[in-house]
Short mmCIF file of C-alpha atoms in Angstrom, two decimals:
data_model
loop_
_atom_site.label_atom_id
_atom_site.label_comp_id
_atom_site.label_asym_id
_atom_site.label_seq_id
_atom_site.Cartn_x
_atom_site.Cartn_y
_atom_site.Cartn_z
CA MET V 1 7.58 -18.02 -3.30
CA GLU V 2 8.02 -18.89 -6.94
CA VAL V 3 5.44 -18.05 -9.59
CA LEU V 4 5.76 -20.00 -12.81
CA SER V 5 4.12 -17.55 -15.22
CA HIS V 6 6.14 -16.71 -18.30
CA PRO V 7 6.81 -12.96 -18.05
CA VAL V 8 6.93 -12.34 -21.80
CA ASN V 9 3.41 -13.79 -22.17
CA VAL V 10 2.17 -11.78 -19.21
CA LEU V 11 3.50 -8.36 -20.01
CA GLU V 12 4.96 -8.66 -23.52
CA ASN V 13 7.29 -5.74 -24.24
CA PHE V 14 9.07 -3.81 -21.47
CA ASN V 15 10.55 -1.03 -23.60
CA ASN V 16 8.06 1.58 -22.33
CA ILE V 17 8.52 0.67 -18.66
CA LYS V 18 10.72 2.97 -16.60
CA GLN V 19 14.10 1.86 -15.36
CA CYS V 20 16.33 3.05 -12.56
CA LYS V 21 19.83 2.38 -11.28
CA SER V 22 20.15 -0.94 -9.52
CA THR V 23 21.05 -1.04 -5.84
CA SER V 24 21.39 -3.95 -3.44
CA LYS V 25 22.12 -2.00 -0.27
CA ASN V 26 19.48 -2.50 2.42
CA PHE V 27 18.42 0.30 4.73
CA THR V 28 18.92 -0.86 8.31
CA ALA V 29 17.38 2.13 10.11
CA ILE V 30 13.73 1.30 9.41
CA PRO V 31 11.83 1.57 12.72
CA VAL V 32 10.69 -1.74 14.22
CA VAL V 33 7.64 -1.62 16.47
CA ASP V 34 6.92 -4.48 18.85
CA LEU V 35 3.18 -4.33 19.55
CA LEU V 36 3.82 -5.86 22.99
CA ASP V 37 6.27 -3.11 23.93
CA PRO V 38 4.81 -0.60 26.45
CA ASP V 39 6.52 2.14 24.44
CA ALA V 40 5.07 0.99 21.12
CA LYS V 41 2.74 3.97 20.72
CA THR V 42 5.62 6.42 21.15
CA LYS V 43 7.76 4.59 18.61
CA ILE V 44 4.88 4.48 16.12
CA VAL V 45 4.34 8.24 16.29
CA GLU V 46 8.07 8.92 15.93
CA ALA V 47 8.24 6.63 12.89
CA CYS V 48 5.20 8.27 11.29
CA LYS V 49 6.82 11.70 11.65
CA GLU V 50 10.29 10.72 10.40
CA PHE V 51 9.63 8.05 7.77
CA GLY V 52 5.89 7.52 7.35
CA PHE V 53 6.85 3.86 7.43
CA PHE V 54 7.66 1.19 10.00
CA LYS V 55 7.73 -2.56 10.57
CA VAL V 56 5.45 -4.33 13.04
CA ILE V 57 6.43 -7.46 14.93
CA ASN V 58 4.67 -9.57 17.58
CA HIS V 59 1.29 -9.33 15.87
CA ASP V 60 -1.41 -12.00 15.98
CA VAL V 61 -1.23 -13.19 12.36
CA SER V 62 0.60 -16.50 11.96
CA VAL V 63 3.26 -16.95 9.29
CA GLU V 64 1.61 -20.22 8.23
CA PHE V 65 -1.65 -18.42 7.54
CA MET V 66 0.07 -15.68 5.53
CA GLU V 67 1.92 -18.27 3.47
CA LYS V 68 -1.28 -20.21 2.84
CA LEU V 69 -3.02 -17.18 1.38
CA GLU V 70 0.05 -16.30 -0.62
CA SER V 71 0.12 -19.84 -2.00
CA GLU V 72 -3.49 -19.50 -3.18
CA ALA V 73 -2.59 -16.21 -4.91
CA VAL V 74 0.36 -17.89 -6.60
CA LYS V 75 -1.98 -20.56 -7.99
CA PHE V 76 -4.00 -17.81 -9.63
CA PHE V 77 -0.99 -16.09 -11.20
CA ASN V 78 0.22 -19.48 -12.48
CA LEU V 79 -2.93 -19.89 -14.55
CA PRO V 80 -2.67 -19.50 -18.36
CA GLN V 81 -2.83 -15.85 -19.37
CA LEU V 82 -6.19 -16.16 -21.12
CA ASP V 83 -7.72 -17.71 -18.00
CA LYS V 84 -6.46 -14.88 -15.83
CA GLU V 85 -7.82 -12.29 -18.22
CA LYS V 86 -11.29 -13.80 -17.82
CA SER V 87 -11.12 -12.45 -14.28
CA GLY V 88 -10.60 -8.87 -15.46
CA PRO V 89 -10.43 -6.06 -16.25
CA PRO V 90 -9.98 -4.31 -12.87
CA ASN V 91 -13.13 -2.18 -12.82
CA PRO V 92 -12.36 -1.53 -10.03
CA PHE V 93 -11.82 -5.13 -8.90
CA GLY V 94 -10.45 -7.98 -10.99
CA TYR V 95 -7.28 -9.04 -12.78
CA GLY V 96 -5.08 -6.46 -14.45
CA ASN V 97 -1.55 -6.21 -15.81
CA LYS V 98 0.95 -3.61 -16.95
CA LYS V 99 -1.50 -0.68 -16.95
CA ILE V 100 -1.51 0.75 -13.44
CA SER V 101 -3.68 3.87 -13.59
CA LEU V 102 -6.11 5.83 -15.72
CA SER V 103 -3.33 8.35 -16.35
CA GLY V 104 -1.25 6.05 -18.53
CA ASP V 105 1.24 4.72 -15.97
CA VAL V 106 2.57 1.24 -16.64
CA GLY V 107 4.77 -1.20 -14.72
CA TRP V 108 6.25 -4.68 -14.83
CA VAL V 109 3.42 -6.07 -12.72
CA GLU V 110 0.18 -8.03 -12.78
CA TYR V 111 -2.28 -7.64 -9.97
CA LEU V 112 -5.57 -8.67 -8.42
CA PRO V 113 -7.48 -6.05 -6.37
CA LEU V 114 -10.44 -7.30 -4.33
CA GLY V 115 -13.21 -5.55 -2.45
CA VAL V 116 -13.30 -6.30 1.27
CA GLY V 117 -16.74 -5.04 2.23
CA PRO V 118 -19.72 -7.15 3.29
CA GLU V 119 -20.25 -8.16 -0.35
CA ILE V 120 -17.00 -10.14 -0.51
CA PHE V 121 -18.85 -13.47 -0.48
CA SER V 122 -21.57 -12.33 -2.83
CA LYS V 123 -22.15 -14.05 -6.13
CA ASN V 124 -20.88 -11.03 -8.06
CA ALA V 125 -17.64 -10.96 -6.07
CA GLN V 126 -16.91 -14.62 -6.73
CA VAL V 127 -17.36 -14.15 -10.46
CA ILE V 128 -14.03 -12.28 -10.39
CA LEU V 129 -12.15 -15.54 -9.92
CA PRO V 130 -13.94 -18.27 -11.88
CA GLY V 131 -12.46 -21.69 -11.16
CA ASN V 132 -10.61 -20.59 -8.05
CA SER V 133 -11.38 -22.46 -4.85
CA GLU V 134 -13.93 -21.01 -2.48
CA GLY V 135 -11.22 -21.44 0.13
CA LEU V 136 -9.44 -18.40 -1.28
CA TRP V 137 -12.37 -16.16 -0.37
CA SER V 138 -12.40 -17.49 3.17
CA LEU V 139 -8.66 -16.92 3.47
CA VAL V 140 -8.94 -13.36 2.14
CA ASN V 141 -11.77 -12.60 4.55
CA ASP V 142 -9.84 -13.94 7.56
CA TYR V 143 -6.63 -12.19 6.50
CA VAL V 144 -8.31 -8.84 5.95
CA SER V 145 -10.12 -9.11 9.29
CA ALA V 146 -6.82 -9.77 11.11
CA VAL V 147 -4.92 -7.00 9.33
CA ARG V 148 -7.78 -4.51 9.78
CA ASN V 149 -7.78 -5.21 13.52
CA MET V 150 -4.03 -4.68 13.63
CA MET V 151 -4.35 -1.38 11.74
CA CYS V 152 -7.05 -0.21 14.13
CA GLU V 153 -4.88 -1.14 17.11
CA VAL V 154 -2.04 0.95 15.68
CA LEU V 155 -4.34 3.90 14.94
CA GLU V 156 -5.66 3.80 18.51
CA MET V 157 -2.10 3.82 19.85
CA ILE V 158 -1.49 6.93 17.75
CA THR V 159 -4.62 8.59 19.17
CA VAL V 160 -3.57 7.87 22.76
CA GLU V 161 -0.01 9.09 22.20
CA LEU V 162 -1.12 12.33 20.51
CA LYS V 163 -3.97 12.89 22.99
CA ILE V 164 -6.36 13.90 20.24
CA GLY V 165 -9.73 12.79 21.59
CA PRO V 166 -11.69 9.55 21.79
CA LYS V 167 -9.58 6.43 21.32
CA ASP V 168 -11.45 5.53 18.13
CA VAL V 169 -11.22 8.95 16.47
CA LEU V 170 -9.05 7.41 13.74
CA SER V 171 -9.86 3.69 13.93
CA ARG V 172 -13.59 4.32 13.45
CA LEU V 173 -12.82 5.38 9.88
CA ILE V 174 -11.61 1.85 9.16
CA LYS V 175 -14.12 -0.01 11.35
CA ASP V 176 -17.12 1.69 9.73
CA GLU V 177 -19.18 -0.81 7.73
CA LYS V 178 -19.04 1.65 4.81
CA SER V 179 -15.25 1.88 4.97
CA ASP V 180 -13.85 2.07 1.45
CA SER V 181 -10.97 -0.34 2.00
CA CYS V 182 -9.55 -2.91 -0.40
CA PHE V 183 -7.07 -5.77 -0.63
CA ARG V 184 -4.60 -6.24 -3.45
CA VAL V 185 -2.16 -8.95 -4.47
CA ASN V 186 0.69 -7.93 -6.78
CA HIS V 187 2.89 -10.26 -8.82
CA TYR V 188 6.15 -8.94 -10.28
CA PRO V 189 7.40 -11.50 -12.83
CA PRO V 190 11.11 -11.99 -13.42
CA CYS V 191 12.52 -10.31 -16.48
CA PRO V 192 15.32 -12.53 -17.87
CA GLU V 193 15.79 -10.16 -20.81
CA LEU V 194 17.55 -7.83 -18.36
CA GLN V 195 21.17 -8.77 -17.83
CA PRO V 196 21.95 -9.47 -14.15
CA SER V 197 25.24 -7.65 -14.61
CA SER V 198 23.49 -4.47 -15.80
CA ASP V 199 23.33 -1.44 -13.51
CA ARG V 200 19.77 -0.74 -14.66
CA ILE V 201 16.58 -2.42 -13.43
CA LEU V 202 12.91 -2.28 -14.38
CA ILE V 203 10.46 -0.53 -12.09
CA GLY V 204 7.62 -2.92 -11.34
CA PHE V 205 5.44 -0.24 -9.69
CA GLY V 206 6.50 3.39 -9.93
CA GLU V 207 6.99 5.81 -7.05
CA HIS V 208 3.79 6.93 -5.37
CA THR V 209 2.06 7.58 -2.08
CA ASP V 210 -1.12 5.84 -0.99
CA PRO V 211 -4.14 8.16 -0.74
CA GLN V 212 -5.82 6.18 2.06
CA ILE V 213 -5.45 6.54 5.84
CA SER V 214 -2.85 3.80 5.99
CA SER V 215 -1.82 0.60 4.23
CA VAL V 216 -0.36 -2.65 5.53
CA LEU V 217 2.05 -4.57 3.34
CA ARG V 218 3.45 -8.08 3.50
CA SER V 219 6.74 -8.18 1.60
CA ASN V 220 8.89 -11.29 1.98
CA THR V 221 11.19 -10.77 -1.01
CA SER V 222 13.49 -7.93 -2.06
CA GLY V 223 12.35 -5.11 -4.33
CA LEU V 224 10.51 -2.67 -2.06
CA GLN V 225 12.08 0.80 -1.72
CA ILE V 226 11.04 3.92 0.20
CA CYS V 227 12.08 7.52 -0.30
CA LEU V 228 13.66 9.35 2.64
CA LYS V 229 13.13 13.03 3.42
CA ASP V 230 16.29 13.99 1.54
CA GLY V 231 15.05 12.26 -1.63
CA THR V 232 17.30 9.20 -1.29
CA TRP V 233 15.80 5.86 -2.30
CA VAL V 234 16.63 2.99 0.04
CA SER V 235 15.86 -0.73 -0.12
CA VAL V 236 13.66 -2.31 2.55
CA PRO V 237 15.04 -5.64 3.81
CA PRO V 238 12.38 -8.33 3.21
CA ASP V 239 10.75 -10.06 6.16
CA HIS V 240 8.49 -13.11 5.85
CA SER V 241 6.99 -12.84 9.33
CA SER V 242 6.35 -9.11 9.81
CA PHE V 243 4.17 -6.38 8.34
CA PHE V 244 5.10 -2.95 7.01
CA PHE V 245 2.85 0.04 7.73
CA ASN V 246 2.61 3.05 5.41
CA VAL V 247 1.22 6.45 6.36
CA GLY V 248 -1.24 7.51 3.64
CA ASP V 249 -2.06 10.95 2.28
CA SER V 250 -5.30 11.17 4.26
CA LEU V 251 -3.49 10.64 7.55
CA GLN V 252 -0.96 13.31 6.57
CA VAL V 253 -3.87 15.73 6.14
CA ILE V 254 -5.59 14.67 9.38
CA THR V 255 -2.36 15.33 11.32
CA ASN V 256 -1.85 18.62 9.43
CA GLY V 257 1.48 17.49 8.01
CA ARG V 258 2.94 16.13 11.24
CA PHE V 259 2.91 12.62 9.79
CA ARG V 260 4.66 11.96 6.50
CA SER V 261 2.92 10.11 3.70
CA VAL V 262 5.69 7.80 2.49
CA LYS V 263 6.63 7.61 -1.17
CA TYR V 264 7.58 4.10 -2.27
CA ARG V 265 8.20 1.97 -5.35
CA VAL V 266 8.92 -1.65 -6.31
CA LEU V 267 11.82 -2.89 -8.42
CA THR V 268 11.89 -6.13 -10.39
CA HIS V 269 14.47 -8.91 -10.60
CA SER V 270 15.99 -10.54 -13.66
CA LEU V 271 15.46 -14.09 -12.37
CA LYS V 272 13.16 -14.08 -9.33
CA SER V 273 9.45 -13.34 -9.11
CA ARG V 274 7.89 -11.32 -6.30
CA ILE V 275 4.51 -11.46 -4.58
CA SER V 276 3.17 -8.79 -2.24
CA MET V 277 -0.15 -8.46 -0.42
CA VAL V 278 -1.48 -5.05 0.59
CA TYR V 279 -4.48 -3.98 2.66
CA PHE V 280 -5.50 -0.35 2.06
CA GLY V 281 -7.51 1.18 4.91
CA GLY V 282 -9.84 3.81 3.51
CA PRO V 283 -12.66 5.76 5.20
CA PRO V 284 -16.27 5.88 3.95
CA LEU V 285 -16.61 7.74 0.64
CA SER V 286 -18.60 10.57 2.23
CA GLU V 287 -16.15 11.05 5.14
CA LYS V 288 -14.72 14.57 5.35
CA ILE V 289 -10.93 14.62 5.61
CA THR V 290 -9.46 17.60 7.43
CA ALA V 291 -6.90 18.41 10.12
CA LEU V 292 -8.03 17.53 13.66
CA SER V 293 -8.50 20.71 15.65
CA SER V 294 -7.60 18.82 18.84
CA LEU V 295 -4.12 18.25 17.44
CA MET V 296 -3.37 21.78 16.26
CA ASP V 297 -1.57 24.47 18.24
CA ASP V 298 -3.12 27.87 18.95
CA GLY V 299 -2.98 29.98 15.83
CA GLU V 300 -1.91 27.07 13.64
CA GLU V 301 -3.49 27.15 10.17
CA LYS V 302 -4.66 24.13 8.23
CA LEU V 303 -2.31 23.13 5.43
CA TYR V 304 -5.05 21.58 3.31
CA GLU V 305 -8.58 22.39 2.25
CA GLU V 306 -11.23 20.03 3.59
CA PHE V 307 -12.31 17.31 1.15
CA THR V 308 -14.25 14.08 1.18
CA TRP V 309 -12.52 10.73 0.74
CA SER V 310 -14.44 10.32 -2.52
CA GLU V 311 -12.93 13.58 -3.85
CA ASN V 312 -9.43 12.56 -2.76
CA LYS V 313 -9.79 9.09 -4.25
CA LYS V 314 -10.96 10.38 -7.63
CA SER V 315 -8.20 12.98 -7.70
CA ALA V 316 -5.49 10.48 -6.72
CA TYR V 317 -6.31 7.96 -9.41
CA LYS V 318 -6.34 10.62 -12.11
CA THR V 319 -2.87 11.78 -11.07
CA ARG V 320 0.30 10.31 -12.56
CA LEU V 321 2.51 8.23 -10.30
CA GLY V 322 5.22 10.36 -8.72
CA GLU V 323 3.13 13.54 -8.71
CA ASN V 324 1.96 15.22 -5.52
CA ARG V 325 -1.45 13.66 -5.01
CA LEU V 326 -2.41 16.23 -2.42
CA GLY V 327 -1.36 19.19 -4.56
CA ARG V 328 -4.85 20.30 -5.53
CA PHE V 329 -5.89 20.48 -1.86
CA GLU V 330 -2.90 22.44 -0.55
CA LYS V 331 -3.49 25.95 0.72
CA SER V 332 -1.00 27.90 -1.37
CA HIS V 333 0.17 30.22 1.41
CA ASP V 334 1.12 27.21 3.55
CA ARG V 335 3.32 25.29 1.12
CA SER V 336 6.56 26.23 2.89
CA GLN V 337 5.12 24.82 6.10
CA ILE V 338 4.17 21.59 4.30
CA THR V 339 7.81 21.17 3.28
CA LYS V 340 8.91 21.63 6.89
CA THR V 341 6.36 19.31 8.48
CA GLY V 342 5.94 16.64 5.80
#
């Protein structure tokens, strides 16, 4: 879907934004999970262990609905720059561009993070987007509800497959009314200053893992890449009708390294814009994150110190992109095991 914003006005100079070698080769081995498949739960667990990433098909969210919400987001990013900036800065919710984190990371991106708690329809929440139709809020609420339900369904499949206790041992973290989840729309403008023939490309959003339990991404244009276990970066083929699931750092800790928190990044294009929508499923701020004893073998030691989601969240957003966000919680004598399991 095309966004008409002029990239130079949005992000000005790109000289301080990282570049990488361009690649157009798509990775065809990404696991595909059909939620109607009786073996779906087994395939999900296998994908979480090997890639920390998989694609979901046969879900209940219609393509027309996804495109409608995306269209509303495009209208926002097509607004004049000064109008968009009235909806910021992102503290923590609201319009932002170029600056990604408190640690100084930047990217060729503008974005709109939104809270998805009970206050989403409150007066203060709507102030974030002055002039935008109230229909956008209704669409966001319905979208988040559908994606949250899908995430919980997947987490419950994981619980059943791993035999780790009550069916909702993981999904309750997302269903809790105090769940610290959020929704974010990213716009990656084209960068015509880059020559299409060049072997270098701008990084719209640098390599990182998500600190939450899991995240669900809609990505219908090229640019998304994930990092494999051997350190190779591969391109994810776009899909307008499916969702991509990421294992987050918190789920890696809960499974004591059995699941792999995927590292990913987004590349830009010289001529085409890109829109992505991401739901981040986070637990309540006071929730203690630690390895489930019901999952661990006899004599197995925990790879990470126990921490609250609030502690992990604060630590993650003070860490530079690309760094090990779980590093401060690792038990030093177990780091070789982390390499083997994660």
